[in-house]
Coordinates of C-alpha atoms in Angstrom, one line a residue:
X126 CA 109.1 107.7 85.0
X127 CA 108.6 105.8 88.2
X128 CA 105.6 107.2 90.2
X129 CA 106.4 108.6 93.7
X130 CA 104.2 108.7 96.8
X131 CA 104.7 110.5 100.1
X132 CA 103.0 109.1 103.2
X133 CA 102.6 110.9 106.6
X134 CA 102.2 108.2 109.2
X135 CA 103.0 107.7 112.8
X136 CA 101.9 108.4 116.4
X137 CA 99.6 105.6 117.4
X138 CA 99.6 102.1 115.9
X139 CA 96.1 102.7 114.5
X140 CA 97.5 105.5 112.3
X141 CA 100.9 104.0 111.6
X142 CA 100.3 100.3 110.7
X143 CA 97.8 101.1 107.9
X144 CA 100.4 103.5 106.5
X145 CA 103.1 100.8 106.8
X146 CA 100.9 98.2 105.0
X147 CA 100.3 100.8 102.3
X148 CA 103.9 101.7 102.0
X149 CA 104.9 98.0 101.6
X150 CA 102.3 97.5 98.9
X151 CA 103.5 100.6 97.0
X152 CA 107.1 99.2 97.1
X153 CA 105.9 95.7 96.2
X154 CA 104.5 97.2 93.0
X155 CA 107.8 98.9 92.2
X156 CA 106.7 102.4 93.1
X157 CA 108.8 104.9 95.1
X158 CA 107.7 105.7 98.6
X159 CA 108.9 108.0 101.3
X160 CA 107.4 108.4 104.8
X161 CA 107.2 111.5 106.9
X162 CA 107.2 110.9 110.6
X163 CA 107.4 113.0 113.7
X164 CA 110.9 113.6 115.1
X165 CA 111.9 110.9 117.6
X166 CA 108.8 108.8 116.7
X167 CA 109.4 105.1 117.5
X168 CA 107.7 104.4 114.1
X169 CA 111.0 105.4 112.5
X170 CA 112.7 102.2 113.9
X171 CA 110.0 100.1 112.4
X172 CA 110.4 101.7 109.0
X173 CA 114.2 101.0 109.3
X174 CA 113.5 97.4 110.0
X175 CA 111.3 97.2 106.9
X176 CA 113.9 99.1 104.9
X177 CA 111.5 101.9 104.1
X178 CA 112.8 105.4 103.6
X179 CA 111.6 108.3 105.8
X180 CA 112.2 111.9 106.8
X181 CA 111.5 113.4 110.2
X182 CA 109.8 116.8 110.8
X183 CA 109.6 118.6 114.1
X184 CA 105.9 118.9 114.9
X185 CA 103.6 118.4 117.9
X186 CA 99.9 118.1 118.5
X187 CA 97.6 120.8 119.5
X188 CA 98.0 121.5 123.2
X189 CA 95.1 120.4 125.4
X190 CA 96.0 122.8 128.3
X191 CA 95.6 126.6 128.5
X192 CA 99.3 127.1 129.2
X193 CA 100.3 130.0 126.8
X194 CA 103.9 128.8 126.5
X195 CA 102.7 125.5 125.1
X196 CA 100.5 127.3 122.5
X197 CA 103.4 129.5 121.5
X198 CA 105.6 126.4 121.1
X199 CA 102.9 124.8 119.0
X200 CA 102.6 127.8 116.7
X201 CA 106.4 127.9 116.2
X202 CA 106.6 124.2 115.4
X203 CA 103.5 124.4 113.2
X204 CA 105.1 126.9 110.8
X205 CA 108.5 125.2 111.1
X206 CA 106.9 121.8 110.1
X207 CA 105.3 123.5 107.0
X208 CA 108.7 124.7 105.8
X209 CA 110.3 121.3 106.5
X210 CA 107.5 119.6 104.6
X211 CA 107.8 122.0 101.7
X212 CA 111.5 121.1 101.4
X213 CA 110.8 117.4 101.5
X214 CA 108.1 117.8 98.7
X215 CA 110.4 119.8 96.5
X216 CA 113.2 117.2 97.0
X217 CA 111.1 114.1 96.5
X218 CA 108.6 115.4 93.9
X219 CA 105.8 113.1 94.8
X220 CA 102.8 112.4 92.4
X221 CA 100.5 112.1 95.5
X222 CA 100.6 112.7 99.2
X223 CA 98.8 110.5 101.6
X224 CA 98.0 111.0 105.3
X225 CA 96.9 108.1 107.5
X226 CA 95.6 110.1 110.5
X227 CA 97.1 111.9 113.5
X228 CA 98.4 115.4 113.6
X229 CA 101.5 114.5 111.5
X230 CA 99.2 114.2 108.5
X231 CA 98.2 117.9 108.5
X232 CA 101.5 119.6 107.4
X233 CA 101.8 117.2 104.5
X234 CA 98.2 117.3 103.2
X235 CA 98.0 121.1 103.7
X236 CA 101.3 121.9 102.1
X237 CA 100.9 119.4 99.2
X238 CA 97.5 120.7 98.4
X239 CA 98.8 124.3 98.0
X240 CA 101.8 123.1 96.0
X241 CA 99.4 121.4 93.4
X242 CA 100.1 117.8 94.5
X243 CA 97.2 115.3 94.6
X244 CA 96.2 114.4 98.1
X245 CA 94.5 111.5 99.8
X246 CA 93.5 110.8 103.4
X247 CA 92.8 107.4 105.1
X248 CA 90.9 107.3 108.4
X249 CA 90.5 103.9 110.0
X250 CA 87.9 104.8 112.6
X251 CA 84.1 105.0 112.6
X252 CA 84.4 108.5 114.0
X253 CA 86.8 110.8 112.2
X254 CA 89.8 112.2 114.1
X255 CA 90.3 116.0 114.3
X256 CA 93.3 116.0 112.0
X257 CA 91.5 114.1 109.3
X258 CA 88.4 116.3 109.6
X259 CA 90.7 119.3 108.7
X260 CA 92.8 117.4 106.2
X261 CA 89.6 116.2 104.4
X262 CA 89.0 119.8 103.3
X263 CA 92.2 119.6 101.2
X264 CA 91.9 116.0 100.1
X265 CA 91.2 114.8 96.5
X266 CA 90.4 111.3 97.9
X267 CA 89.1 110.4 101.4
X268 CA 89.3 106.7 102.2
X269 CA 87.4 105.1 105.1
X270 CA 88.4 102.0 107.1
X271 CA 84.9 101.8 108.6
X272 CA 81.5 103.3 107.6
X273 CA 80.9 106.7 109.1
X274 CA 77.5 108.5 109.5
X275 CA 78.8 111.9 108.3
X276 CA 78.7 112.6 104.6
X277 CA 82.3 113.2 103.3
X278 CA 83.3 114.7 100.0
X279 CA 85.2 112.3 97.7
X280 CA 84.8 109.5 100.2
X281 CA 85.1 105.8 99.5
X282 CA 85.0 102.8 101.8
X283 CA 88.2 100.8 101.4
X284 CA 88.7 99.0 104.8
X285 CA 91.9 99.3 106.7
X286 CA 95.0 97.6 105.4
X287 CA 96.5 94.8 107.5
X288 CA 99.9 93.1 107.4
X289 CA 100.3 90.4 104.8
X290 CA 101.4 87.9 107.6
X291 CA 97.7 87.5 108.4
X292 CA 97.2 85.7 105.1
X293 CA 99.5 82.9 106.4
X294 CA 97.4 80.1 108.0
X295 CA 99.5 78.7 110.9
X296 CA 99.6 75.1 112.2
X297 CA 97.2 75.3 115.1
X298 CA 98.9 72.3 116.9
X299 CA 102.3 73.8 116.6
X300 CA 101.3 77.3 117.8
X301 CA 99.4 76.0 120.9
X302 CA 101.9 73.4 121.8
X303 CA 104.7 76.0 121.5
X304 CA 102.8 77.9 124.2
X305 CA 102.4 74.8 126.4
X306 CA 98.7 74.6 125.6
X307 CA 96.4 71.8 124.4
X308 CA 95.4 71.9 120.7
X309 CA 92.2 70.0 121.6
X310 CA 90.8 72.8 123.9
X311 CA 89.0 75.9 122.8
X312 CA 91.2 79.0 123.2
X313 CA 90.5 82.6 124.2
X314 CA 93.0 85.3 123.3
X315 CA 93.1 88.3 125.6
X316 CA 95.0 91.5 124.6
X317 CA 94.8 95.2 125.2
X318 CA 97.1 96.7 122.6
X319 CA 100.9 97.1 122.6
X320 CA 100.9 98.9 126.0
X321 CA 98.4 96.5 127.6
X322 CA 95.3 97.7 129.5
X323 CA 95.3 97.7 133.3
X324 CA 91.5 97.5 133.8
X325 CA 91.0 94.8 131.1
X326 CA 93.9 92.8 132.4
X327 CA 92.7 92.8 136.0
X328 CA 89.1 92.0 135.1
X329 CA 90.0 89.1 132.8
X330 CA 92.4 87.5 135.4
X331 CA 89.7 87.9 138.1
X332 CA 87.1 86.2 135.8
X333 CA 89.2 83.3 134.8
X334 CA 90.1 82.5 138.4
X335 CA 86.5 82.8 139.5
X336 CA 85.0 80.7 136.6
X337 CA 87.8 78.2 136.5
X338 CA 85.6 75.2 137.5
X339 CA 83.3 76.0 134.6
X340 CA 86.1 76.5 132.1
X341 CA 87.7 73.1 132.0
X342 CA 87.3 72.8 128.2
X343 CA 88.9 76.3 127.7
X344 CA 92.4 77.7 127.8
X345 CA 93.7 81.2 127.6
X346 CA 96.5 83.3 126.0
X347 CA 96.8 86.5 127.9
X348 CA 99.0 89.2 126.4
X349 CA 99.4 91.8 129.1
X350 CA 101.7 94.5 127.8
X351 CA 105.2 94.9 129.3
X352 CA 104.1 97.0 132.2
X353 CA 101.6 94.6 133.6
X354 CA 103.3 91.3 132.8
X355 CA 104.7 90.5 136.3
X356 CA 101.5 91.4 138.1
X357 CA 99.2 89.4 135.9
X358 CA 101.5 86.4 135.6
X359 CA 101.4 86.3 139.4
X360 CA 97.5 86.2 139.3
X361 CA 97.6 83.0 137.3
X362 CA 99.9 81.1 139.7
X363 CA 98.9 77.4 139.6
X364 CA 96.9 77.7 136.4
X365 CA 98.2 75.4 133.7
X366 CA 95.6 76.4 131.1
X367 CA 96.9 80.0 130.8
X368 CA 99.8 81.2 128.8
X369 CA 100.9 84.7 129.8
X370 CA 103.2 86.9 127.7
X371 CA 104.1 90.6 127.7
X372 CA 103.9 91.0 124.0
X373 CA 103.6 88.9 120.8
X374 CA 105.2 89.7 117.4
X375 CA 103.0 86.9 116.0
X376 CA 99.6 88.1 116.9
X377 CA 98.4 87.1 113.4
X378 CA 99.1 83.4 114.3
X379 CA 97.4 83.7 117.6
X380 CA 94.3 85.3 116.2
X381 CA 94.0 82.5 113.6
X382 CA 94.1 79.7 116.3
X383 CA 91.8 81.4 118.8
X384 CA 88.1 80.7 119.2
X385 CA 87.3 84.0 121.0
X386 CA 89.1 87.3 121.5
X387 CA 88.8 89.7 124.4
X388 CA 90.3 93.0 123.4
X389 CA 90.1 96.7 122.7
X390 CA 88.4 98.0 119.6
X391 CA 91.1 100.1 117.8
X392 CA 90.5 100.1 114.0
X393 CA 93.5 98.0 113.1
X394 CA 92.4 95.3 115.7
X395 CA 88.9 95.3 114.2
X396 CA 90.3 94.9 110.6
X397 CA 92.3 91.9 111.9
X398 CA 89.3 90.4 113.6
X399 CA 87.3 90.8 110.4
X400 CA 89.9 89.1 108.3
X401 CA 90.2 86.2 110.7
X402 CA 86.4 86.0 111.3
X403 CA 87.2 85.9 115.0
X404 CA 84.3 86.3 117.5
X405 CA 85.2 89.0 120.1
X406 CA 84.2 90.6 123.3
X407 CA 85.2 94.3 122.7
X408 CA 86.1 96.6 125.6
X409 CA 86.7 100.0 124.1
X410 CA 89.4 102.2 125.5
X411 CA 87.3 104.8 127.4
X412 CA 89.7 107.7 126.9
X413 CA 90.1 107.3 123.1
X414 CA 89.7 110.6 121.3
X415 CA 86.1 111.4 120.6
X416 CA 85.3 107.9 122.1
X417 CA 86.0 106.5 118.7
X418 CA 86.7 103.0 119.9
X419 CA 83.2 102.7 121.2
X420 CA 81.8 103.6 117.8
X421 CA 84.2 101.2 116.1
X422 CA 83.0 98.4 118.4
X423 CA 79.3 99.2 117.7
X424 CA 79.8 98.3 114.1
X425 CA 80.8 94.7 114.9
X426 CA 78.3 94.5 117.8
X427 CA 75.4 95.7 115.6
X428 CA 76.4 93.1 113.0
X429 CA 76.5 90.4 115.9
X430 CA 80.1 89.5 115.2
X431 CA 81.1 90.8 118.6
X432 CA 79.7 91.7 122.1
X433 CA 80.4 95.2 123.4
X434 CA 81.2 95.7 127.1
X435 CA 82.0 99.3 128.2
X436 CA 84.9 99.8 130.7
X437 CA 83.4 101.3 133.8
X438 CA 83.1 100.4 137.5
X439 CA 81.0 97.3 136.6
X440 CA 83.5 96.0 134.0
X441 CA 84.3 92.8 135.8
X442 CA 80.7 91.6 136.5
X443 CA 79.5 92.6 133.1
X444 CA 82.4 91.0 131.3
X445 CA 82.0 87.8 133.4
X446 CA 78.4 87.6 132.4
X447 CA 79.2 87.8 128.6
X448 CA 82.2 85.6 129.0
X449 CA 80.4 82.9 130.8
X450 CA 77.7 82.8 128.1
X451 CA 80.1 82.7 125.2
X452 CA 82.3 80.0 126.7
X453 CA 79.2 77.9 127.7
X454 CA 77.7 75.1 125.7
X455 CA 75.8 77.1 123.1
X456 CA 76.2 78.0 119.4
X457 CA 76.8 81.8 119.9
X458 CA 80.4 81.7 118.8
X459 CA 79.4 79.8 115.6
X460 CA 76.8 82.4 114.8
X461 CA 79.2 85.3 115.6
X462 CA 81.8 83.9 113.2
X463 CA 79.2 83.4 110.5
X464 CA 78.0 87.0 110.9
X465 CA 81.3 88.4 109.5
X466 CA 80.3 87.2 106.0
X467 CA 77.4 89.6 106.1
X468 CA 79.5 92.7 106.9
X469 CA 79.5 95.1 104.0
X470 CA 83.1 96.1 104.5
X471 CA 85.8 95.4 101.9
X472 CA 88.5 92.7 102.7
X473 CA 91.3 94.3 104.8
X474 CA 93.8 92.0 103.1
X475 CA 93.2 93.5 99.7
X476 CA 92.7 97.1 101.1
X477 CA 96.3 98.2 100.4
X478 CA 96.0 97.0 96.7
X479 CA 92.7 98.8 96.3
X480 CA 94.1 102.0 97.8
X481 CA 97.2 101.9 95.5
X482 CA 94.9 101.4 92.6
X483 CA 92.9 104.5 93.6
X484 CA 96.1 106.5 94.2
X485 CA 97.4 105.7 90.7
X486 CA 94.1 107.1 89.3
X487 CA 94.3 110.4 91.1

């Protein structure tokens, strides 16, 4: 009988994309997979694009306010989601249930555990999210994308799965010429996640304009996010060595051709940097839950694969100082790239296969 796996995934990209990579690997191995996502989650559209089956449940995260009506609504949706999840489990009859983080994982892991279904959790970050801390108490297997200090029952370091497209090595000349850039110049890639990052965008544009005379041998790909595209493009008026875009569906190609990245430190981004051995200046999102992006960044910074620059009122001058050093005539980038080989974290490209192997053995 074909084995069946149920995955709760969605919310932020850091929770969803590892689940997507895992789901695609399960399907590639001929195993049945069904996703559970939050009602009206944009992740559903991505699953449809990849022809992966899913069911929606009506659930919401724990309210951060003291408004009693929001808490009453949460309790109602909590119990409703448990009933919806129970129906899905009875219909699909999975051999194992997997949560990849975020509050959507809890109804599945909690319900599956009490229905006698084997359960597994994957957390991509160096500091566990609240949902996974709770889910871990009901998990038969706890998989980690990055090392964590806290001792966790049934834990194993697997890395965070990334898209198979990252295994494709692009033609550097074709990629850069397609963006109107020079393949002979060193290239810095700037991005702040799918939504962009206001502070990071502004600081990078300011630095590139200010240091332009010293950066003649460099060029830049700046992915701004849709919201900031017009403003940042205007900042680069007259600069022929900068390609500005709101978003890229081919970030894997850009990361392969870049010599340096300036970016946030979400777990999926770090896994992609690790696979590409790409030196980076990491600017953690300061409002991430439990400041997890800072702890993610520290892992690469401590290994000397990256430099960590906090986002505060001094972001621009501090970033300029690090940026100027790394783009100068020194061997720092070479040593940063080499340092990845000393990281004791499994290969993100084979993480999905390793996770599936462990799921089969539950």
